[in-house]
Tab-separated table of C-alpha atoms and ligand atoms in Angstrom:
chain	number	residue	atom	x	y	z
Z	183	UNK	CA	-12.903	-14.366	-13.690
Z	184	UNK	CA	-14.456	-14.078	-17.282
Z	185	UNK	CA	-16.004	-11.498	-18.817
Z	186	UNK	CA	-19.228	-10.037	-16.587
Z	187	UNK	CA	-22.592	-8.077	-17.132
Z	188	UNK	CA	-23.128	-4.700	-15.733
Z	189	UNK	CA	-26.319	-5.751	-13.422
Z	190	UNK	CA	-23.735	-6.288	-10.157
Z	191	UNK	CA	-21.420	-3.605	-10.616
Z	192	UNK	CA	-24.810	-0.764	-11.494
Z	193	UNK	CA	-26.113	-2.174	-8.417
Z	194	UNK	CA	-23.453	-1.519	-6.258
Z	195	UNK	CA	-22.433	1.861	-8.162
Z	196	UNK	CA	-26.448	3.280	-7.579
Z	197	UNK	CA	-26.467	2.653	-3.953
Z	198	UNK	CA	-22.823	3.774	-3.506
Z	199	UNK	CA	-23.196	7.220	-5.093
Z	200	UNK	CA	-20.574	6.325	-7.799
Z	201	UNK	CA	-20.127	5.521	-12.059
Z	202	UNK	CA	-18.260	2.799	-13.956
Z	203	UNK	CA	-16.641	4.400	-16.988
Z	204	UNK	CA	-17.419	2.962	-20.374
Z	205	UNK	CA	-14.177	3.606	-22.473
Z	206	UNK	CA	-14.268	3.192	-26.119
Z	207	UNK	CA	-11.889	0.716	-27.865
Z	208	UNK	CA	-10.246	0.022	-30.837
Z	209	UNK	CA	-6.988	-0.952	-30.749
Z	210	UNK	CA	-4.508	-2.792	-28.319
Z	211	UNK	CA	-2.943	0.503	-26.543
Z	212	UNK	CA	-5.934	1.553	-25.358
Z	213	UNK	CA	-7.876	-1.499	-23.701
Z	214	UNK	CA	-4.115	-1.667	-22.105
Z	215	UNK	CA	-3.859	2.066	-20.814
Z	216	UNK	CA	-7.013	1.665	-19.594
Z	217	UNK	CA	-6.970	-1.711	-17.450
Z	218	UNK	CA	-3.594	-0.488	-16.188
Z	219	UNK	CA	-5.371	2.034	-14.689
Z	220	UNK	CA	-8.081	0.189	-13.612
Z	221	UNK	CA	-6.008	-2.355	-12.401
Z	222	UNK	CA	-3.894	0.074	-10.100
Z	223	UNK	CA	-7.219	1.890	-8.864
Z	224	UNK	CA	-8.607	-1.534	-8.320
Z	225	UNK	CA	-11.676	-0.053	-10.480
Z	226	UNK	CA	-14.646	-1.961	-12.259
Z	227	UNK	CA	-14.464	-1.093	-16.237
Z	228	UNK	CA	-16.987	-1.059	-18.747
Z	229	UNK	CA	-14.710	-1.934	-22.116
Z	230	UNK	CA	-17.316	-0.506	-25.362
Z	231	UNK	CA	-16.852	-0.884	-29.104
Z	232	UNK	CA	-18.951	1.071	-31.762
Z	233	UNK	CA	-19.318	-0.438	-35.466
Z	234	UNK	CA	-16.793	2.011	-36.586
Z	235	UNK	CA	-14.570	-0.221	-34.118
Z	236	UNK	CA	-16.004	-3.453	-34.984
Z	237	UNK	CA	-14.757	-2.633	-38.931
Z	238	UNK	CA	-11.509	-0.906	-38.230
Z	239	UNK	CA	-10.180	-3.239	-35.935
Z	240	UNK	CA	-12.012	-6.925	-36.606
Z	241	UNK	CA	-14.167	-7.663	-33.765
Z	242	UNK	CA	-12.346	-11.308	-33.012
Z	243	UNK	CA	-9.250	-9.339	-32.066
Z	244	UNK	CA	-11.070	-7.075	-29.882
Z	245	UNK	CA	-12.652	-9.850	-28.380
Z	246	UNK	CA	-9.642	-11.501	-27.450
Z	247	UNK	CA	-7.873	-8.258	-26.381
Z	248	UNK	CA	-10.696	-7.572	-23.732
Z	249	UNK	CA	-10.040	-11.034	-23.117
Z	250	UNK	CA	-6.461	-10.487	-22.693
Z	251	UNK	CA	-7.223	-7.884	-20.384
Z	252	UNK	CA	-9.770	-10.191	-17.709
Z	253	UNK	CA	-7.230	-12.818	-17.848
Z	254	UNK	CA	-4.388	-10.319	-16.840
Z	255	UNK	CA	-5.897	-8.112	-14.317
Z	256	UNK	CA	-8.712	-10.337	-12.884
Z	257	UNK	CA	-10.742	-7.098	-12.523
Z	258	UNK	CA	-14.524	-7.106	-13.373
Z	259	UNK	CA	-14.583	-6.185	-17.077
Z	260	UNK	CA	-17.871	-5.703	-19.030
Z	261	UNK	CA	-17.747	-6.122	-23.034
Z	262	UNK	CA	-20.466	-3.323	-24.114
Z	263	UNK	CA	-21.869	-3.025	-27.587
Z	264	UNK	CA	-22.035	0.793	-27.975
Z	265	UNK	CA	-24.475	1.906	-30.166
Z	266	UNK	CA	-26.360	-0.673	-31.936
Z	267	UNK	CA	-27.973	0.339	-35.173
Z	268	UNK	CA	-30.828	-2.231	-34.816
Z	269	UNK	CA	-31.486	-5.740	-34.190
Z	270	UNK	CA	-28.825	-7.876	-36.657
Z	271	UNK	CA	-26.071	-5.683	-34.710
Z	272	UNK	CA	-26.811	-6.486	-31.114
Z	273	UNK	CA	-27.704	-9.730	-32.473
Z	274	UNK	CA	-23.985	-10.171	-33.531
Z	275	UNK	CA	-22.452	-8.628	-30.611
Z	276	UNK	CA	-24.954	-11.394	-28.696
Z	277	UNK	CA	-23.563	-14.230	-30.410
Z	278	UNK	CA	-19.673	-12.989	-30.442
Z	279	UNK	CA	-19.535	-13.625	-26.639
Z	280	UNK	CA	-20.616	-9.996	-25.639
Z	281	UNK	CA	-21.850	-9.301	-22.323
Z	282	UNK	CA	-24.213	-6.085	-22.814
Z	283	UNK	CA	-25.208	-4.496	-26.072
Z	284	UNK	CA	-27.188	-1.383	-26.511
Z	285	UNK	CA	-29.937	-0.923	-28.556
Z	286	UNK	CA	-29.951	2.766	-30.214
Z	287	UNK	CA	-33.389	3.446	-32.011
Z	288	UNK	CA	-33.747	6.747	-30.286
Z	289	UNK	CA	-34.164	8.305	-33.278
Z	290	UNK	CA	-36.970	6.244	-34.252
Z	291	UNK	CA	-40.196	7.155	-32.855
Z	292	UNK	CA	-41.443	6.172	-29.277
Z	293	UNK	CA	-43.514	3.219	-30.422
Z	294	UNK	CA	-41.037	2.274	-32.839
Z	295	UNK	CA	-38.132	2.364	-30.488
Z	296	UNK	CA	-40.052	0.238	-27.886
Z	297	UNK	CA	-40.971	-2.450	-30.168
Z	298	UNK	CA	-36.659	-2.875	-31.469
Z	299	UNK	CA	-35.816	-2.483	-28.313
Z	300	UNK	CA	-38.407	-5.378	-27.038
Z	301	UNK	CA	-36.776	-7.607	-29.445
Z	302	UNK	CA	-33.237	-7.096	-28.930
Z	303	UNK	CA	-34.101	-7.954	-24.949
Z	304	UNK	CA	-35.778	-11.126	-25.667
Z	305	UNK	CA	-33.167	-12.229	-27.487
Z	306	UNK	CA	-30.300	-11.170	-25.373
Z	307	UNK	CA	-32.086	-11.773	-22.191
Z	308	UNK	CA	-32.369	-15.577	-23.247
Z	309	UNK	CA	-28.563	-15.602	-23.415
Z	310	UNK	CA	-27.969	-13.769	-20.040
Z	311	UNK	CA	-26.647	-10.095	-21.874
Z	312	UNK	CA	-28.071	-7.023	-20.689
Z	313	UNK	CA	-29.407	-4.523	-22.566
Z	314	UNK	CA	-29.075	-0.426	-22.385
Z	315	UNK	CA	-31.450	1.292	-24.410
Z	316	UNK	CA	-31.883	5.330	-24.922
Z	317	UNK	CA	-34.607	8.474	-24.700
Z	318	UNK	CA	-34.064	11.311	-26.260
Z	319	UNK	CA	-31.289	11.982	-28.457
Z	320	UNK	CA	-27.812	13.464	-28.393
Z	321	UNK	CA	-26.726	15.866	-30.812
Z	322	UNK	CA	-23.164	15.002	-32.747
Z	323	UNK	CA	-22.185	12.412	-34.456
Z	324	UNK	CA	-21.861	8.225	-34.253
Z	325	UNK	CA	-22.344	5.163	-35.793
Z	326	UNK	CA	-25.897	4.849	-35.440
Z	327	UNK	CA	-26.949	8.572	-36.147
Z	328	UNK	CA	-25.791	11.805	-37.080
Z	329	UNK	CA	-27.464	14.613	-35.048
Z	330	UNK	CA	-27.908	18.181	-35.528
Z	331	UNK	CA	-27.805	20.427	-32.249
Z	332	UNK	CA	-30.915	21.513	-33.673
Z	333	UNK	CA	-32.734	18.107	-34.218
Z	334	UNK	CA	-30.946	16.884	-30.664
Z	335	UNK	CA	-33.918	16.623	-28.029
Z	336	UNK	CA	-34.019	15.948	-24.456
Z	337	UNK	CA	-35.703	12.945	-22.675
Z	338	UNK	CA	-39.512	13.409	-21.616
Z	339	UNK	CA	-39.633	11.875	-17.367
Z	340	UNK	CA	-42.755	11.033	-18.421
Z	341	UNK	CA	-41.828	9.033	-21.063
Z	342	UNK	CA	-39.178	6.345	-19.182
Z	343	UNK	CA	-41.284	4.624	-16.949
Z	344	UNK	CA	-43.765	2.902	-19.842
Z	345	UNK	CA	-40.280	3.198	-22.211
Z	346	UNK	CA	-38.354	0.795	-19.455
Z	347	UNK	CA	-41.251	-1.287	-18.281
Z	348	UNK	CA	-42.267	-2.246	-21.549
Z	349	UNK	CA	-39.099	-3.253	-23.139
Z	350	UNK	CA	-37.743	-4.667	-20.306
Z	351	UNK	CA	-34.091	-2.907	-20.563
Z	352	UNK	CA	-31.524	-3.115	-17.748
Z	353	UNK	CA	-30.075	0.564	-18.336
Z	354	UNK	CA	-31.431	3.738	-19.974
Z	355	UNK	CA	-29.418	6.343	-21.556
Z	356	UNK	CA	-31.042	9.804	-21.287
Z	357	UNK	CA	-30.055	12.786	-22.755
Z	358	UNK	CA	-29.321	15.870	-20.856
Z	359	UNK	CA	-27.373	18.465	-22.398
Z	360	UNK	CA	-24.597	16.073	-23.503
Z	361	UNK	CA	-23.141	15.744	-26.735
Z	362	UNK	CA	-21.204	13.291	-28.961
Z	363	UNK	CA	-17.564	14.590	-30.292
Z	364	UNK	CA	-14.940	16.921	-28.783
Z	365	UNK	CA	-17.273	20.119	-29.558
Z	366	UNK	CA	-19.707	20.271	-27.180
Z	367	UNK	CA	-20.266	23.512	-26.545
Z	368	UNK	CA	-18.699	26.693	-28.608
Z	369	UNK	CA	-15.935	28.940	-27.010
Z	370	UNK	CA	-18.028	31.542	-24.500
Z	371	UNK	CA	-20.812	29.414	-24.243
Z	372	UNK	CA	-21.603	28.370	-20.658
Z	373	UNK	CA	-22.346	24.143	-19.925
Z	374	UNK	CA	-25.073	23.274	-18.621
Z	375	UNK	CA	-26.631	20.131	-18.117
Z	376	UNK	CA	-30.357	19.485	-17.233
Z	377	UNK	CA	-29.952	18.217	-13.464
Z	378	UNK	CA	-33.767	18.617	-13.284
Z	379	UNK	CA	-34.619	16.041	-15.901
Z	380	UNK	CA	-31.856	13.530	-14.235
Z	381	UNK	CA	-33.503	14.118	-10.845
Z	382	UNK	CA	-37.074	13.574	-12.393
Z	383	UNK	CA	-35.817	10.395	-14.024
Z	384	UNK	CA	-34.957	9.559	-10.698
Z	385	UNK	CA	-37.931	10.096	-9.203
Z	386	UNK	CA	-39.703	8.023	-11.554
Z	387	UNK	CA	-37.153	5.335	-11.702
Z	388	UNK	CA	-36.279	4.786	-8.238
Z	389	UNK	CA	-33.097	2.094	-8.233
Z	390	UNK	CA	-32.851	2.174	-12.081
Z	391	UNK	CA	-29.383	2.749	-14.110
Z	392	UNK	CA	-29.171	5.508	-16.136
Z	393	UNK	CA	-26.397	6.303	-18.535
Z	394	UNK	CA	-24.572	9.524	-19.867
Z	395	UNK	CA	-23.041	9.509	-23.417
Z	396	UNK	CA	-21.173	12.090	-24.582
Z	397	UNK	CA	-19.423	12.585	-21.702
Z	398	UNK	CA	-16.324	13.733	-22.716
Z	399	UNK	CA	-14.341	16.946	-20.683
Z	400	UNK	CA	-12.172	17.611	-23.067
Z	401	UNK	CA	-9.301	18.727	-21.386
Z	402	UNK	CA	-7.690	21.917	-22.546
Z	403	UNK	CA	-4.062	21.205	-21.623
Z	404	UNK	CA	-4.404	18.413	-23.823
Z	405	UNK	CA	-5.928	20.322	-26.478
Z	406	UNK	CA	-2.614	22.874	-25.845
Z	407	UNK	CA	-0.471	20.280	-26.860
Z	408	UNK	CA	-1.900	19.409	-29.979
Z	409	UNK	CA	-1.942	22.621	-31.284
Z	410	UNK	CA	1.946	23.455	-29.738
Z	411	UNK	CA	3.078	20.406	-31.616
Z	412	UNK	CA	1.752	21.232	-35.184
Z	413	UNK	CA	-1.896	20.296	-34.597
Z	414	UNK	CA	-5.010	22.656	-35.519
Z	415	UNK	CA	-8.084	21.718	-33.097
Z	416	UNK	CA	-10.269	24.262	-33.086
Z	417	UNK	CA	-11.283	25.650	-29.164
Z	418	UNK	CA	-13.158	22.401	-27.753
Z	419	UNK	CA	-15.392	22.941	-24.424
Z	420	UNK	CA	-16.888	19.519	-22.818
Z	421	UNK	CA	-18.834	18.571	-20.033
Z	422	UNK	CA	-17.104	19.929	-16.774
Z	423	UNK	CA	-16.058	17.299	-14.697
Z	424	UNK	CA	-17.410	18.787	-11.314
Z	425	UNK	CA	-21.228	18.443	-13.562
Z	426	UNK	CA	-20.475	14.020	-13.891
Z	427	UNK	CA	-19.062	13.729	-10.474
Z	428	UNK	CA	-22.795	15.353	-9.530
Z	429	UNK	CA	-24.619	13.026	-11.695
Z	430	UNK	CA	-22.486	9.845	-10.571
Z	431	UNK	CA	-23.709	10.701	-7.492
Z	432	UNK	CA	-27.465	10.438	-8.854
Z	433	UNK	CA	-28.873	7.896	-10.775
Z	434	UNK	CA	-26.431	7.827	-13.067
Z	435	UNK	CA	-24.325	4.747	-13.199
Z	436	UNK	CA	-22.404	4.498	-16.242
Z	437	UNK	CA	-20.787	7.407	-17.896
Z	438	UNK	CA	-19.179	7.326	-21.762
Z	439	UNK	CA	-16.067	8.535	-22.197
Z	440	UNK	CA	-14.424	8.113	-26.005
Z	441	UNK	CA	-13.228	11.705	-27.297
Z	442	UNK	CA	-10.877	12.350	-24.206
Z	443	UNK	CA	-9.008	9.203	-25.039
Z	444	UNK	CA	-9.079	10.375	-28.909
Z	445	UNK	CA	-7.545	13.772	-27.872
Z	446	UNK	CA	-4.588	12.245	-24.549
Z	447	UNK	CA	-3.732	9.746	-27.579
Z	448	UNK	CA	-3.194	12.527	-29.899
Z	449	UNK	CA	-1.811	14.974	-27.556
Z	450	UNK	CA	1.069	12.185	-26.644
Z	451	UNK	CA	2.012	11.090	-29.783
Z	452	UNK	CA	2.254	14.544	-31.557
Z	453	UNK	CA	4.710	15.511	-28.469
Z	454	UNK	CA	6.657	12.501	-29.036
Z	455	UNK	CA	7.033	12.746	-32.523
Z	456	UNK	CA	8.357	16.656	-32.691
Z	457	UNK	CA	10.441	16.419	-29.647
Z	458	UNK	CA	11.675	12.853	-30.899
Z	459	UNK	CA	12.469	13.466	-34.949
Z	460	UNK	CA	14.378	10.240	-35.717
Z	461	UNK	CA	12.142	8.137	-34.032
Z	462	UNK	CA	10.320	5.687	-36.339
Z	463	UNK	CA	9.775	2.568	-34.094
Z	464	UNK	CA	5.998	2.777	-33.590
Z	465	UNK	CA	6.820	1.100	-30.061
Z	466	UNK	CA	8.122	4.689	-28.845
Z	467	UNK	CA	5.280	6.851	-29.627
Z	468	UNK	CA	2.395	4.144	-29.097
Z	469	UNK	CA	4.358	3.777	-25.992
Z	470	UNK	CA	3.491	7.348	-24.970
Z	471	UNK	CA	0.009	6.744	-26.306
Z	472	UNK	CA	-0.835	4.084	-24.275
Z	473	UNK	CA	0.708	6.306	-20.524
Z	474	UNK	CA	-1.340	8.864	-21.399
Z	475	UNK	CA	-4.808	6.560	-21.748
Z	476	UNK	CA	-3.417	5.279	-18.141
Z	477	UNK	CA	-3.155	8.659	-16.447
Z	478	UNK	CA	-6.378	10.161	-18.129
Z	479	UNK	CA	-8.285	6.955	-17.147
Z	480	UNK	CA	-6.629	7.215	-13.671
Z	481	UNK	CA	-7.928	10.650	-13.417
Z	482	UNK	CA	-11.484	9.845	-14.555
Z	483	UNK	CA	-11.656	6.829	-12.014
Z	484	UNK	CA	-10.582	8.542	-9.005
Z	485	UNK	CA	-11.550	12.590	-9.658
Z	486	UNK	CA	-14.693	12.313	-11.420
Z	487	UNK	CA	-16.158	8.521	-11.726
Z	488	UNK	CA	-15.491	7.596	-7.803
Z	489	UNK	CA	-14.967	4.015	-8.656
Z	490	UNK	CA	-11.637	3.455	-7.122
Z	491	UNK	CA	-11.403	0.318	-4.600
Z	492	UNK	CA	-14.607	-0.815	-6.226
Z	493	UNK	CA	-13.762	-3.785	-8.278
U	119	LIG	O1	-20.540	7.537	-29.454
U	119	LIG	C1	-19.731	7.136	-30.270
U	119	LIG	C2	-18.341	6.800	-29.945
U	119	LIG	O2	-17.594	7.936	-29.674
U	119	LIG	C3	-17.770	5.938	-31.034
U	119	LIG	O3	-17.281	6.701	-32.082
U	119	LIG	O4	-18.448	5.720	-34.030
U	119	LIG	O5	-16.328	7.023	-34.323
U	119	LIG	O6	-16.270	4.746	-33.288
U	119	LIG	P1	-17.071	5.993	-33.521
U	120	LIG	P1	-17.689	11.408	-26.109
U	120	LIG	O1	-17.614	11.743	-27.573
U	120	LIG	O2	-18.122	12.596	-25.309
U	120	LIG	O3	-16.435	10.820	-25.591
U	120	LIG	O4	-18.859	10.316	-25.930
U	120	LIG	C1	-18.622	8.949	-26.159
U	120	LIG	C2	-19.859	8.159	-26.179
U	120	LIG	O5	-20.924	8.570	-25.785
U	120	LIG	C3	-19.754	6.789	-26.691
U	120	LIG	O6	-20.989	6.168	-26.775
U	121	LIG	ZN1	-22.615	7.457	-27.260
């Protein structure tokens, strides 16, 4: 099977009450952590590079990895453009053989951000790629934008139905209450995520995908290891994972997951290198690395995404 668009898999995770995860990439451990795991839950994936990907890694080897990784598992694997800066990027992604791209003018104004967004459909529309597109913005920090909890604002319902009619898009990110990074909330502060505006979305979206970025947990055992093994990560708090299994069960149908994979790579490797001094083979600790992407993807797929058996 080659590489595939979202539009089947969104369909089939709206009406069953379940999200695809869209795991960031950059190197060859972690596209093969994760479609291990996919491949054992029998799970649909959603593979995503950023431009800080695209220039640390070379985007012809990640294109071939994720190609690696189809030809291998046979699973339904989507190649996702995460966070395109503006036309010439999703452009690029278009033309390297990607199968969705997103569009992220969300900081530009509402006009503005229709009128990118437009463009970026037409042209990967023609070429049979989908398009995600996003309301609202997120505070933290990626390649696209660097947001102040301060300046971060949530998406207007009243805004997404002329927003997704207009442009055309095939998914809408929204933001909620999420946040890019591993600090998402600070230590004593409660999460909370705006399940009104998701179910308002709803409402005036009936059918539609919506996405969450920023959907990191951050898992504090990890986070424990770090710091046991030499590390100094300050007290992280993400988005509980009871709060995405409740919006997977909603409209939303794809759910970004890049930090947890940042901190289980970390978190393995640190161990391995203290409790394993002589080692120096980069095999053994990447090794490590790459279980503890499987079992954290594992996790994700069957505890909080629900799309186990779904591929
Ligand atoms: O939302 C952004 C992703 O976590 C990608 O991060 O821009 O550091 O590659 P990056
Ligand atoms: P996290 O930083 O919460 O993992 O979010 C990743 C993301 O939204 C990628 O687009
Ligand atoms: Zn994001």
């Amino acid at each position: 099977m080659p590489l595939v668009t979202s539009t089947e898999m969104f369909k089939k995770a709206y009406e069953g009450g379940y999200a695809i995860g869209a795991f960031n990439v950059n190197n060859m451990e972690t596209i093969q952590g994760i479609v291990e795991a996919g491949k054992e839950c029998n799970s649909p994936l959603i593979l995503q590079v950023s431009a800080g990907a695209r220039k640390y890694a070379n985007p012809v080897y990640l294109k071939h990895l994720v190609e690696a990784a189809v030809e291998t598992t046979g699973l339904p694997i989507v190649l996702h453009l995460d966070h395109g800066a503006d036309f010439e990027a999703c452009k690029a992604a278009v033309d390297d053989g990607f199968t969705s791209v997103m569009i992220d003018a969300s900081h530009h104004a509402f006009n503005e951000n229709i009128e990118i967004t437009k463009k970026v459909v037409a042209y990967a529309h023609d070429r049979g790629v989908v398009v995600e597109a996003e309301l609202g913005q997120l505070a933290g920090i990626e390649d696209a934008v660097n947001v102040k909890a301060e300046d971060a604002c949530f998406t207007h319902p009243d805004e997404v139905y002329e927003f997704t009619t207009k442009t055309g898009i095939d998914s809408l990110a929204i933001a909620i209450g999420t946040s890019h990074g591993a600090y998402k909330f600070k230590p004593g502060q409660k999460p909370q995520l705006r399940f009104d505006i998701l179910e308002e979305v709803g409402k005036r979206l009936p059918g539609f995908p919506i996405v969450l970025h920023g959907a990191s947990s951050v898992p504090q055992d990890q986070v424990a290891i770090i710091n046991q093994y030499g590390g100094k990560m300050p007290d992280a708090i993400g988005i509980p994972e009871d709060m995405l299994r409740k919006a997977a069960t909603m409209a939303v149908c794809k759910i970004n997951i890049d930090s947890d994979l940042r901190v289980a790579c970390t978190a393995a490797i640190r161990k391995h290198m203290f409790e394993n001094p002589s080692h120096f083979d980069p095999r053994q600790y990447l090794g490590d690395a790459r279980a503890a992407v499987k079992a954290l993807v594992k996790h994700k797929i069957v505890d909080v995404l629900g799309s186990n058996d779904k591929a």
